[in-house]
JSON list of C-alpha atoms in Angstrom, two decimals:
[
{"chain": "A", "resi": 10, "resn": "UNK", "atom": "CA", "xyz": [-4.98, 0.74, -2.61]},
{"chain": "A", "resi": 11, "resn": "UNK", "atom": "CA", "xyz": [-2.54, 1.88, 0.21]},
{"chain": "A", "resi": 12, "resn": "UNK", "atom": "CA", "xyz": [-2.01, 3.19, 3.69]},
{"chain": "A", "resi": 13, "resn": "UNK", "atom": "CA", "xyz": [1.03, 5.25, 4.42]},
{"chain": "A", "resi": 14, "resn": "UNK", "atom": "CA", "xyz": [2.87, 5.98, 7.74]},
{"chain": "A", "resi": 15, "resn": "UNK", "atom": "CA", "xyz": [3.47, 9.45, 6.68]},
{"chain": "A", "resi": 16, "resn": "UNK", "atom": "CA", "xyz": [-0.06, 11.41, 5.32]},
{"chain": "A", "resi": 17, "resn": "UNK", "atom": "CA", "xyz": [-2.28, 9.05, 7.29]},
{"chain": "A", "resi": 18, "resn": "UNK", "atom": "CA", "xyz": [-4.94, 11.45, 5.35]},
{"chain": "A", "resi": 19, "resn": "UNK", "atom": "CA", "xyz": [-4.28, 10.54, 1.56]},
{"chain": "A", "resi": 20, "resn": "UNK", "atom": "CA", "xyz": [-5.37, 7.62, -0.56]},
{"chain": "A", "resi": 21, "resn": "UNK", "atom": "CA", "xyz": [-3.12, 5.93, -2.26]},
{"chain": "A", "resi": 22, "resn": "UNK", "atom": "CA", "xyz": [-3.80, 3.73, -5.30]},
{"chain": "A", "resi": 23, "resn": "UNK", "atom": "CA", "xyz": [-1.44, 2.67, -7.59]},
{"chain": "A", "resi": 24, "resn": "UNK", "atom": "CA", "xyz": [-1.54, -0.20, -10.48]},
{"chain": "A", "resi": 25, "resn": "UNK", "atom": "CA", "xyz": [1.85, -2.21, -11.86]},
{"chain": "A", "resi": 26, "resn": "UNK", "atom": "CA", "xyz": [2.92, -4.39, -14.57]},
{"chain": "A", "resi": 27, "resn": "UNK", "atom": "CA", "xyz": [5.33, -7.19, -12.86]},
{"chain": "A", "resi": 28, "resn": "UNK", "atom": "CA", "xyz": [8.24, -9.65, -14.91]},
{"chain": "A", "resi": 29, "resn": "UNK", "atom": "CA", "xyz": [8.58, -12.20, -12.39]},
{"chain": "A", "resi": 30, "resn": "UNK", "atom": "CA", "xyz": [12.11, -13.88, -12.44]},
{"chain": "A", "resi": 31, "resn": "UNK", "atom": "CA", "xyz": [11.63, -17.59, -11.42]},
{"chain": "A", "resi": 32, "resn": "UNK", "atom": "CA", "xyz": [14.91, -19.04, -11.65]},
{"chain": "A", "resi": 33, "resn": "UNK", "atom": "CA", "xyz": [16.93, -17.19, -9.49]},
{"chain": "A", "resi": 34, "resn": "UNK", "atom": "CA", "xyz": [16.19, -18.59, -6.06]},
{"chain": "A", "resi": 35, "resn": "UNK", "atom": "CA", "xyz": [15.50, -22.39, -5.82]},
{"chain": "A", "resi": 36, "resn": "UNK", "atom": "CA", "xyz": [13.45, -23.37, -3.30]},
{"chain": "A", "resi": 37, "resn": "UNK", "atom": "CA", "xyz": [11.63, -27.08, -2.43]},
{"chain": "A", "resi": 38, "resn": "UNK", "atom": "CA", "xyz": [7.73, -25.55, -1.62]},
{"chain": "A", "resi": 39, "resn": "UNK", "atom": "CA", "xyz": [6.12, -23.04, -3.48]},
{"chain": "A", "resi": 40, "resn": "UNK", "atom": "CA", "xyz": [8.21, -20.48, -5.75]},
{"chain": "A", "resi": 41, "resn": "UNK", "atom": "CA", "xyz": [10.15, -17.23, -4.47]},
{"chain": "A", "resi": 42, "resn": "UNK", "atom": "CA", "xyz": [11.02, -15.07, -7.62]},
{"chain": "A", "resi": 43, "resn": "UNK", "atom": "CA", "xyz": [11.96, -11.49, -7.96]},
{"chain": "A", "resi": 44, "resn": "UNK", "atom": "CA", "xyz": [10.68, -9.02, -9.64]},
{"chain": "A", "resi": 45, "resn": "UNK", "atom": "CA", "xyz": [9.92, -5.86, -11.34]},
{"chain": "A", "resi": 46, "resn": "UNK", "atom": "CA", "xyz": [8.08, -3.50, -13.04]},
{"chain": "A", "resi": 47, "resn": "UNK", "atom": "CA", "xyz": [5.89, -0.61, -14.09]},
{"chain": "A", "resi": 48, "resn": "UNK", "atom": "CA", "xyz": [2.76, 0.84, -13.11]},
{"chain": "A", "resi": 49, "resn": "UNK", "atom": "CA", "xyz": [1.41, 4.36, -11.82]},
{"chain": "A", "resi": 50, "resn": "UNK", "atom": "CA", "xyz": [0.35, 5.65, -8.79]},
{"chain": "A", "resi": 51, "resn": "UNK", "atom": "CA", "xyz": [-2.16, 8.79, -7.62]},
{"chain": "A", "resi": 52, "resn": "UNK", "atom": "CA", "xyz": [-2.17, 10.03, -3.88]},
{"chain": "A", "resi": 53, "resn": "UNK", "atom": "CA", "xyz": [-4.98, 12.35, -2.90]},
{"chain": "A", "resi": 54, "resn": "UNK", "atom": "CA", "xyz": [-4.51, 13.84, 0.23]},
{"chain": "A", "resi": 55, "resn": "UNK", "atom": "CA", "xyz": [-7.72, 15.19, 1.88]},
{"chain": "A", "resi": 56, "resn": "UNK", "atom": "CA", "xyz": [-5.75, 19.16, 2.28]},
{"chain": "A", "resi": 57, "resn": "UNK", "atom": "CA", "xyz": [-3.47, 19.81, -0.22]},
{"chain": "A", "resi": 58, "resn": "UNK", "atom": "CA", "xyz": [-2.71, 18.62, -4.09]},
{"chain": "A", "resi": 59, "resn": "UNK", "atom": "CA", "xyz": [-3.19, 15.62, -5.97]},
{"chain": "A", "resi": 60, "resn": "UNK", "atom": "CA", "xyz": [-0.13, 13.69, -6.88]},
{"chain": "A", "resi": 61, "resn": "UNK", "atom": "CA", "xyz": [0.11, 11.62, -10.18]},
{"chain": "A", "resi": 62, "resn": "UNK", "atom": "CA", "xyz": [3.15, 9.67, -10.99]},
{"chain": "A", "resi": 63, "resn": "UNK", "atom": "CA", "xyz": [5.14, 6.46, -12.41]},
{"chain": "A", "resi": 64, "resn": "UNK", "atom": "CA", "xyz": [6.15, 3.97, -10.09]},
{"chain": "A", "resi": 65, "resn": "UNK", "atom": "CA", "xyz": [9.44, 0.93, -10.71]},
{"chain": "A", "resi": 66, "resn": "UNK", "atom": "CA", "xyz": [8.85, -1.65, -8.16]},
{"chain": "A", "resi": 67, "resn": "UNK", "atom": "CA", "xyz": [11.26, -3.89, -6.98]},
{"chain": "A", "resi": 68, "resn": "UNK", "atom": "CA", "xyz": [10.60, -6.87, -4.80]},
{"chain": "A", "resi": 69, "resn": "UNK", "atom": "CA", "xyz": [10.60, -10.69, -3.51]},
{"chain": "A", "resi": 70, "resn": "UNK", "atom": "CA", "xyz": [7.53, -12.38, -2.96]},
{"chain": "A", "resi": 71, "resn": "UNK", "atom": "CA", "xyz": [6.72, -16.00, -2.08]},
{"chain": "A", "resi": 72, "resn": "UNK", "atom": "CA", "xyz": [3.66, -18.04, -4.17]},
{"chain": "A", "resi": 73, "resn": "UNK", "atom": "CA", "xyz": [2.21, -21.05, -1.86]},
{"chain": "A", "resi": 74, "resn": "UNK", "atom": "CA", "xyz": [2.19, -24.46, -4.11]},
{"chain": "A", "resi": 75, "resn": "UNK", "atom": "CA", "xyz": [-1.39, -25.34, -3.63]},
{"chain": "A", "resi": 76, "resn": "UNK", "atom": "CA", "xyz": [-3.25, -21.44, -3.17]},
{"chain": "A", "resi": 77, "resn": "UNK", "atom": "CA", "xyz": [-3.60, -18.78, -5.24]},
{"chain": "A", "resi": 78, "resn": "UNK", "atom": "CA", "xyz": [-1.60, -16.79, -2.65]},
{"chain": "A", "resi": 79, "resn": "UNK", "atom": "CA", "xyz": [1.47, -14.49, -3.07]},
{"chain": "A", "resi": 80, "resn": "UNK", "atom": "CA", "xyz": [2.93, -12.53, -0.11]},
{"chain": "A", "resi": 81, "resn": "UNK", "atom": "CA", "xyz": [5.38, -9.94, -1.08]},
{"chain": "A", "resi": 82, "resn": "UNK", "atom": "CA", "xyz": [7.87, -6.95, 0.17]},
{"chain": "A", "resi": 83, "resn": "UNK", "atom": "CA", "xyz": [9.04, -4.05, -2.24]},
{"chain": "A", "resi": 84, "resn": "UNK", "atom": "CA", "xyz": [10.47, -0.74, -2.94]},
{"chain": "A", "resi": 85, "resn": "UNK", "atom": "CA", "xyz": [9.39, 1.66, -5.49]},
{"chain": "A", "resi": 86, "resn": "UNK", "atom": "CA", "xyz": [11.04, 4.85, -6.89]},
{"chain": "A", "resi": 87, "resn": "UNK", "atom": "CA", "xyz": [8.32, 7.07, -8.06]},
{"chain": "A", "resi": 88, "resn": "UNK", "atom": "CA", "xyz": [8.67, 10.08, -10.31]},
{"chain": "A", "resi": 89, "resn": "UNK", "atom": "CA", "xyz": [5.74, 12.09, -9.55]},
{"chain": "A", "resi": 90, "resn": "UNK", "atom": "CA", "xyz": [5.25, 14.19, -12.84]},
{"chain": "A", "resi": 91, "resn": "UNK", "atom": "CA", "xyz": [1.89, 16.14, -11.77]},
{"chain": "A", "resi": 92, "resn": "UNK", "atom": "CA", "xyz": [1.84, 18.78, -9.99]},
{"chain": "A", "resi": 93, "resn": "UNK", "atom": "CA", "xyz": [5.27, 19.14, -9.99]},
{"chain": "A", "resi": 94, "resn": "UNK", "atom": "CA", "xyz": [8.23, 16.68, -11.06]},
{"chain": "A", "resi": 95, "resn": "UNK", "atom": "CA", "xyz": [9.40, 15.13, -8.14]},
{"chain": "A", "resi": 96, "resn": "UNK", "atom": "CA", "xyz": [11.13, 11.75, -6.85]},
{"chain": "A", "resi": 97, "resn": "UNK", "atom": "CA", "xyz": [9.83, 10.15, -3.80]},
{"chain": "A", "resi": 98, "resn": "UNK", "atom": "CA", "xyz": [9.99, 6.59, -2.95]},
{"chain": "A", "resi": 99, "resn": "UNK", "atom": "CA", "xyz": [7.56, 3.92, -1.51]},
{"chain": "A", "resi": 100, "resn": "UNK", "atom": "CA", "xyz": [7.95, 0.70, 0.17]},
{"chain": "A", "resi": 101, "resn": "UNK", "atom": "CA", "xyz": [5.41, -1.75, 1.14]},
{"chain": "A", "resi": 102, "resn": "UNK", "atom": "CA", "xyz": [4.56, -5.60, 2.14]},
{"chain": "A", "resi": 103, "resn": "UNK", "atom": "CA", "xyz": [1.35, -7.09, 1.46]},
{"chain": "A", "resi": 104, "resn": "UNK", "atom": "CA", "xyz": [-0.73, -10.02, 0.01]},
{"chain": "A", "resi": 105, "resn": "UNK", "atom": "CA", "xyz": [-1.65, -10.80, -3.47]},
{"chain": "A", "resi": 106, "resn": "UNK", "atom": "CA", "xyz": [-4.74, -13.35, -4.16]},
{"chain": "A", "resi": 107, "resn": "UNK", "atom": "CA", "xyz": [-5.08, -14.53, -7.72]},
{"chain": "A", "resi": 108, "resn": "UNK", "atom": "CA", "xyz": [-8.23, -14.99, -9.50]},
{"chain": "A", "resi": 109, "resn": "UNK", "atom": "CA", "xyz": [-7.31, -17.98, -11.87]}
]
């Protein structure tokens, strides 16, 4: 679930499928992989139409060694394909908690 800086009005919600690439950045605590992915995403404004479309994230984030903790910063090209067929982008940094 999202907040935007543009549409303050709308709820966002969007779901992705990550490949996290482990290797490519050593570091000595925790882990700091890349990755991307898949997912959708709907925005319903409270005026206007509905939006429904396929996100491709991109981003860094950073897992703590001893919490099941990610923080992370991405982009996203999204290809809205209801109402109309449209490419917007999104962008976002945030937390992850993992319930294993």
């Amino acid at each position: 679930m999202g907040w935007a800086f543009e549409d303050h009005d709308s709820f966002h919600l969007h779901g992705d499928y990550l490949w996290h690439a482990f290797d490519l950045v050593p570091v000595n605590y925790g882990k700091l992989p890349l990755y991307f992915g898949v997912g959708g995403r709907v925005k319903v404004p409270d005026e206007g139409e509905s939006r429904v479309g396929v996100r491709l994230p991109v981003g860094v984030s950073f897992l703590f060694q001893n919490a099941p903790v990610e923080v992370f910063a991405e982009i996203a090209p999204v290809v809205d394909v209801a109402p109309a067929t449209q490419l917007r982008f999104n962008g976002g940094v945030g937390i992850r908690y993992y319930f294993w």
